[in-house]
CSV table of C-alpha atoms in Angstrom, one decimal:
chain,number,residue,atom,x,y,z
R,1,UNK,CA,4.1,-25.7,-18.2
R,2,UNK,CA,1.3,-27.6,-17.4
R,3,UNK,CA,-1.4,-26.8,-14.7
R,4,UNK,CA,-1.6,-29.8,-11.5
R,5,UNK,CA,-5.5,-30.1,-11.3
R,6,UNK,CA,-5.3,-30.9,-8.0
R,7,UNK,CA,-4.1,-27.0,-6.7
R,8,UNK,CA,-7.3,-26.3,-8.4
R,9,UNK,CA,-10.9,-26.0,-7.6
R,10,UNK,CA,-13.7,-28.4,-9.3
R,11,UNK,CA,-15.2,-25.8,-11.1
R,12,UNK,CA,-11.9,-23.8,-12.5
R,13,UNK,CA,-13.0,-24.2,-16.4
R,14,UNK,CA,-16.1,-22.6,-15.6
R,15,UNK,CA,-14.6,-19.8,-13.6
R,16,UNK,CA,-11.8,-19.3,-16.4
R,17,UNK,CA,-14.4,-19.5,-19.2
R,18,UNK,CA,-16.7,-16.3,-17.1
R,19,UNK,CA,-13.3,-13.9,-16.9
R,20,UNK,CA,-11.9,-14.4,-20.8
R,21,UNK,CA,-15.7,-13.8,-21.4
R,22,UNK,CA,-16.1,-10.5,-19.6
R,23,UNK,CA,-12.3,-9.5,-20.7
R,24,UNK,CA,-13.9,-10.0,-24.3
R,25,UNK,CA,-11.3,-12.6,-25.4
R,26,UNK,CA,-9.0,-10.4,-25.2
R,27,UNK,CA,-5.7,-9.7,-22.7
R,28,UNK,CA,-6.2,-7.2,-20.2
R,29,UNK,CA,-2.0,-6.5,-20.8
R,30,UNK,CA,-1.5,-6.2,-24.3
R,31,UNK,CA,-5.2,-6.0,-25.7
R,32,UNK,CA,-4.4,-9.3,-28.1
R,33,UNK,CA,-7.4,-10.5,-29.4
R,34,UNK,CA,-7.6,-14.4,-29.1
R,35,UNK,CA,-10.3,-16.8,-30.4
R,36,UNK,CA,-12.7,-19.0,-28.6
R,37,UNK,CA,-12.6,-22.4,-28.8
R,38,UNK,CA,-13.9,-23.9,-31.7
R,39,UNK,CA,-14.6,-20.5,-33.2
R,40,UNK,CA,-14.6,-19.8,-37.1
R,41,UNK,CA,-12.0,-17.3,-38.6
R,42,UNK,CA,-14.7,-14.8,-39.9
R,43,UNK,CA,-16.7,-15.0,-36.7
R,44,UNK,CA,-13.8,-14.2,-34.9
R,45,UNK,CA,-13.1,-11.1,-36.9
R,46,UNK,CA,-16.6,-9.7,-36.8
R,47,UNK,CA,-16.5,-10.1,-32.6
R,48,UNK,CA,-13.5,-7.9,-32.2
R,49,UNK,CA,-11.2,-6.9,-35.2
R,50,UNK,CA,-10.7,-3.3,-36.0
R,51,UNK,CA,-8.6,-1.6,-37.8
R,52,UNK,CA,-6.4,0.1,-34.9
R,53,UNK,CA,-5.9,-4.0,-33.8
R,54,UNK,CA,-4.9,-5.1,-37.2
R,55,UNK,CA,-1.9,-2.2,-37.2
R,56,UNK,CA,-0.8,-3.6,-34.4
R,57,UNK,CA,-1.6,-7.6,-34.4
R,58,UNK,CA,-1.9,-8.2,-38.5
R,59,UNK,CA,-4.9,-11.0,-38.8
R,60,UNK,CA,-2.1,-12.2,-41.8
R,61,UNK,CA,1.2,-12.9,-43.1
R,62,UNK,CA,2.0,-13.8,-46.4
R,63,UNK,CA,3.9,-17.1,-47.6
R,64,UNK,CA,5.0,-16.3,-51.0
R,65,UNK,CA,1.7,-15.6,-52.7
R,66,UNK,CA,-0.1,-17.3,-50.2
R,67,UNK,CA,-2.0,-15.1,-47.3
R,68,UNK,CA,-2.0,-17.4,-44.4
R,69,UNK,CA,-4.0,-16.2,-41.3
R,70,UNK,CA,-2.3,-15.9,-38.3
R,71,UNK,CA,-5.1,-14.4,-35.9
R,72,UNK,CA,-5.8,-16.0,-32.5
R,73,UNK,CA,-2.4,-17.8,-32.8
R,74,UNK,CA,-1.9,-17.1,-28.7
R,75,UNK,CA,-4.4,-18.7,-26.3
R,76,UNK,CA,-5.9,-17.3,-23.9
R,77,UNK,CA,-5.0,-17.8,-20.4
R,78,UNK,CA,-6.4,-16.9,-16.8
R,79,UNK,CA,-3.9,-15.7,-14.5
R,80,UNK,CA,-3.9,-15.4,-10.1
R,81,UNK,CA,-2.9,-12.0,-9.5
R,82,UNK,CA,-1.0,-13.2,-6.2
R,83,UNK,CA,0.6,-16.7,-7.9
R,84,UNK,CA,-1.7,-18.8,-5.5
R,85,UNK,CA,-4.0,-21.6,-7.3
R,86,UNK,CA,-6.4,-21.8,-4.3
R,87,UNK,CA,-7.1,-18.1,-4.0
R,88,UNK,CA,-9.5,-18.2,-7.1
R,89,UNK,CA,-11.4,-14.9,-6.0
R,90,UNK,CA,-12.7,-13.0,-8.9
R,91,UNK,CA,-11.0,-10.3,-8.1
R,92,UNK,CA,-7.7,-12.4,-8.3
R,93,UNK,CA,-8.0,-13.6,-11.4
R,94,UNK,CA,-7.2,-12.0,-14.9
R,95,UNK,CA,-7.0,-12.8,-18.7
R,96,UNK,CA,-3.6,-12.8,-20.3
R,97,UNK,CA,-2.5,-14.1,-23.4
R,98,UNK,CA,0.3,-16.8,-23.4
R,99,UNK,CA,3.4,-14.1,-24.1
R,100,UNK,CA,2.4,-11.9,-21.3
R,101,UNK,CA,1.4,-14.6,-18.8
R,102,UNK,CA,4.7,-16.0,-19.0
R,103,UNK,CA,6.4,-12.7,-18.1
R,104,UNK,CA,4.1,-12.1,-15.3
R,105,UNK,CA,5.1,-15.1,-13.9
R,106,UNK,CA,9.3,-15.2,-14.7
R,107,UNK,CA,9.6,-13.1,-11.1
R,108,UNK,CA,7.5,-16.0,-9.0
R,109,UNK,CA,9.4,-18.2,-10.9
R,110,UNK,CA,12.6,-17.4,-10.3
R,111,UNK,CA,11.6,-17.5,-6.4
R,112,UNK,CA,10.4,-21.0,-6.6
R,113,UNK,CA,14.2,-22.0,-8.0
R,114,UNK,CA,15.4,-20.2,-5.3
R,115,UNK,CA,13.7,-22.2,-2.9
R,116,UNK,CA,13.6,-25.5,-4.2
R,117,UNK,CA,17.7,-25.1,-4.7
R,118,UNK,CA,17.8,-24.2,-1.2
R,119,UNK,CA,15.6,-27.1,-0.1
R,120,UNK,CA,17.7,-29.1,-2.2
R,121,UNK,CA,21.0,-27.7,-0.2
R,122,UNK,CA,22.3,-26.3,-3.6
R,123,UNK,CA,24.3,-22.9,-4.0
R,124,UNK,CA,25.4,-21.9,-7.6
R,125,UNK,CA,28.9,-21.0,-7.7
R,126,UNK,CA,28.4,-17.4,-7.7
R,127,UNK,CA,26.3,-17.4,-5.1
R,128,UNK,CA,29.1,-19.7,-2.8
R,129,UNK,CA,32.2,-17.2,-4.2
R,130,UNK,CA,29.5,-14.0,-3.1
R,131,UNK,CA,29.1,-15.4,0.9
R,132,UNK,CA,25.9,-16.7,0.0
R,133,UNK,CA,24.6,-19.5,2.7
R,134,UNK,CA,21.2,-21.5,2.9
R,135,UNK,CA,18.4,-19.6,4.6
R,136,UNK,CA,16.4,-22.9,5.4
R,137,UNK,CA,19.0,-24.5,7.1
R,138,UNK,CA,18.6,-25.0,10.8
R,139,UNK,CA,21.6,-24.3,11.7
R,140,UNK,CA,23.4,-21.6,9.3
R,141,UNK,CA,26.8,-21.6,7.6
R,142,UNK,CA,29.0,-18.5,7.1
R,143,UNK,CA,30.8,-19.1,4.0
R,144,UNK,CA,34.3,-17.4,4.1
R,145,UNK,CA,36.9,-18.3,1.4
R,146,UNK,CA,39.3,-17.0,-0.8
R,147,UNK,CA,37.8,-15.6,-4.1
R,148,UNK,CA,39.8,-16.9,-7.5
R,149,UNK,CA,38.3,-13.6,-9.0
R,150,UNK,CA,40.5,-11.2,-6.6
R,151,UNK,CA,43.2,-12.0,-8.7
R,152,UNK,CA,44.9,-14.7,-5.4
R,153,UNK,CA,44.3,-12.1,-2.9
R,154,UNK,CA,43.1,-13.6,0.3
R,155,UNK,CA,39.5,-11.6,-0.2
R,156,UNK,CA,36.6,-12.8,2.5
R,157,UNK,CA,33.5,-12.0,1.6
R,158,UNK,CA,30.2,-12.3,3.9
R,159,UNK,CA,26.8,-11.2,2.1
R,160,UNK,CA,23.6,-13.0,2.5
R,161,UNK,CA,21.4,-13.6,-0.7
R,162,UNK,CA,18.5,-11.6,-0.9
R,163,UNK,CA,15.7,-13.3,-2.1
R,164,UNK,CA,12.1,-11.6,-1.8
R,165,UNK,CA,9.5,-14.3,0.1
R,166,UNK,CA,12.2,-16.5,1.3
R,167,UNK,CA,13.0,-17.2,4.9
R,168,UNK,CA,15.6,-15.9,6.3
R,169,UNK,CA,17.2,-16.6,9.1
R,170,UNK,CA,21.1,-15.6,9.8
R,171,UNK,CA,23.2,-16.2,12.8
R,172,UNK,CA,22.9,-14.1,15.8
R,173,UNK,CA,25.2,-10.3,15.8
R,174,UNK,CA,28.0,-11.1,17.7
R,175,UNK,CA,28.5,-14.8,17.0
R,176,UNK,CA,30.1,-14.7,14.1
R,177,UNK,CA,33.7,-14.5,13.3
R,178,UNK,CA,33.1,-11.4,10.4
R,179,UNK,CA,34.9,-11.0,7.4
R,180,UNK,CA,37.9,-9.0,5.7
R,181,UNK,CA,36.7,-6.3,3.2
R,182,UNK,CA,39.6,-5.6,0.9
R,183,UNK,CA,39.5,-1.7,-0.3
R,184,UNK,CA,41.4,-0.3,-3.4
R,185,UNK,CA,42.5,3.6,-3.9
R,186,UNK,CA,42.6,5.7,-6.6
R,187,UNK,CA,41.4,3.2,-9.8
R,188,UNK,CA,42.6,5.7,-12.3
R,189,UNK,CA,46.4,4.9,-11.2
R,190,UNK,CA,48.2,2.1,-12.8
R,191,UNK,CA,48.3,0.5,-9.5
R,192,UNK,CA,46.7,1.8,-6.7
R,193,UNK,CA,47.2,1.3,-3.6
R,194,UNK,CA,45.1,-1.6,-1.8
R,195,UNK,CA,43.6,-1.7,1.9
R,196,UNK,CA,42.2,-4.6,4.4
R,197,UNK,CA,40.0,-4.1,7.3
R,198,UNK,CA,38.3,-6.2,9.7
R,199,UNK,CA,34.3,-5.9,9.5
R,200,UNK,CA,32.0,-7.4,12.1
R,201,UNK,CA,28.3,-7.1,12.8
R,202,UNK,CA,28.6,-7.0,16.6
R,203,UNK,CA,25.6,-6.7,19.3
R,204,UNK,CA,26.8,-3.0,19.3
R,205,UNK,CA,27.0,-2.3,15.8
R,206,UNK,CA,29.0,-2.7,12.4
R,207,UNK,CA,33.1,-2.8,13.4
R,208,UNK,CA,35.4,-1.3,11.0
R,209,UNK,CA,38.9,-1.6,12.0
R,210,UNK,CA,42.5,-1.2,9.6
R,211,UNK,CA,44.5,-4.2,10.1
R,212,UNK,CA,47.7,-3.7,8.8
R,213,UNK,CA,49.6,-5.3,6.1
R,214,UNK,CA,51.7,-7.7,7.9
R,215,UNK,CA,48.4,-8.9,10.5
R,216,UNK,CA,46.0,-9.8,6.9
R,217,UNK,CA,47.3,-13.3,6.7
R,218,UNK,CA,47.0,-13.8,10.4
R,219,UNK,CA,43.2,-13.0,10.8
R,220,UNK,CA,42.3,-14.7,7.5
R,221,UNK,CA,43.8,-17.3,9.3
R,222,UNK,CA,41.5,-16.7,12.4
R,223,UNK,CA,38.8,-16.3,10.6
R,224,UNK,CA,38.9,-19.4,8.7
R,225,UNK,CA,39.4,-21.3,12.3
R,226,UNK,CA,35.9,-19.5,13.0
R,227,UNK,CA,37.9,-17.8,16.1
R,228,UNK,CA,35.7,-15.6,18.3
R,229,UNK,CA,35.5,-12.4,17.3
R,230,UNK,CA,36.3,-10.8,19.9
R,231,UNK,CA,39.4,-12.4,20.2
R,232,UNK,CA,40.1,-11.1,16.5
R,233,UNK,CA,39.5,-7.9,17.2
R,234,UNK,CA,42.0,-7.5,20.1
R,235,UNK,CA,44.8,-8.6,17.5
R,236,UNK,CA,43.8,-6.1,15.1
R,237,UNK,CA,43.3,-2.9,17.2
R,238,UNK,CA,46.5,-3.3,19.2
R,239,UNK,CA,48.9,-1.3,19.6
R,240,UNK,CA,46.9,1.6,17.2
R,241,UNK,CA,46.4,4.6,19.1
R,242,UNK,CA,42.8,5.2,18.0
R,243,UNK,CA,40.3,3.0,17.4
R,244,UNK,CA,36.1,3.4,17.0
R,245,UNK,CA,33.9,4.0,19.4
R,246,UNK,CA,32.1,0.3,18.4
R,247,UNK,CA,35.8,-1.3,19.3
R,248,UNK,CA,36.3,0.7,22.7
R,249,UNK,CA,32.8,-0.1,23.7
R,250,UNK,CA,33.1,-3.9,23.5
R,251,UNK,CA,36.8,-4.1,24.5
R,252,UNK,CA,35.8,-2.4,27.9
């Protein structure tokens, strides 16, 4: 990919130029040897080629009858330690060849298309059919839908996507509507037998309540209407004899 001068400082090539020089032209990862700029083939091999290098990296490969060289094929790169151009501390930079600065920087990578989807107001479809919503939207969105991959059953799903560096912000415990978390038994049994309850993240902690078989397509349907939760919660504990003490506490 290439670099945008302008996240750099003046006098980058010369601070590039001093760390491949004290890394010997070689990357402080992998040990590849890489040539200089404009530097000859044999001179190259009398600065650092030794046997133990040319076990690993052959200076060679044959084509047919032909030896063709094939040392200092990767260039050397400079790499910032913590992915920011304009922190170009000494102690934040290091030499890598090509191959190993690219997988130092898939992680970073795959942050910045994170973010830039998200800027962009994007989900991928997994991420939409997993409860995923948009962390750098002002005002959030709880995604709850039926999943195609429960095989039709009506299957809500509220997870946040984690993303490391990426802000976060989610609605407030309590003003959500929560979410139906669909259990199955014993997997080893042709079929086994399958359980709903009603999960919310309340302002006094995570509610877990049974809702029984013929209530499921009612609070799906509540829950889909974005009905208060507390109002949800009322139709799923009544009548049941025993409830938890999260459900007791804020239906005092």
């Amino acid at each position: 990919m290439p670099m945008d001068r302008s996240l750099y400082p003046d006098n980058w090539d010369e601070l590039a130029f001093q760390i491949k020089t004290e890394a010997n032209w070689c990357c402080t990862e992998c040990g590849r040897p890489c040539r200089q700029p404009g530097e000859s083939f044999d001179t190259f091999l009398k600065r650092c080629w030794t046997p133990s290098l040319e076990m690993r990296y052959p200076s060679y490969e044959m084509d047919g009858e032909r030896r063709v060289s094939k040392a200092g094929r990767f260039v050397l790169t400079v790499a910032h330690i913590d992915h920011e151009p304009g922190n170009c501390d000494l102690t934040n930079l290091k030499a890598l060849c090509a191959p190993c600065h690219g997988t130092y920087d898939l992680k970073q990578m795959g942050r910045k298309r994170v973010l830039k989807a998200e800027r962009n107001g994007q989900l991928r479809t997994d991420d939409i059919l997993n409860g995923a919503q948009l962390a750098l939207l002002s005002e959030l969105v709880v995604y709850q839908r039926l999943d195609p991959r429960s095989g039709g059953r009506r299957t809500m799903v509220r997870k946040p996507l984690d993303a490391v560096g990426s802000k976060r912000k989610h609605r407030a415990p309590g003003n959500a509507s929560g979410w139906i978390e669909e259990r199955l038994g014993n997997r080893k049994r042709a079929n086994p037998s399958v359980s709903y309850y009603y999960r919310w993240d309340s302002p006094k902690g995570r509610v877990s309540e049974y809702i029984r078989a013929s209530q499921v397509t009612r609070v799906a349907r509540m829950i889909e209407a974005e009905r208060p939760a507390l109002e949800i919660l009322r139709i799923v504990v009544e009548g049941k004899r025993k409830i938890s003490g999260v459900s007791v506490e804020l239906l005092r």
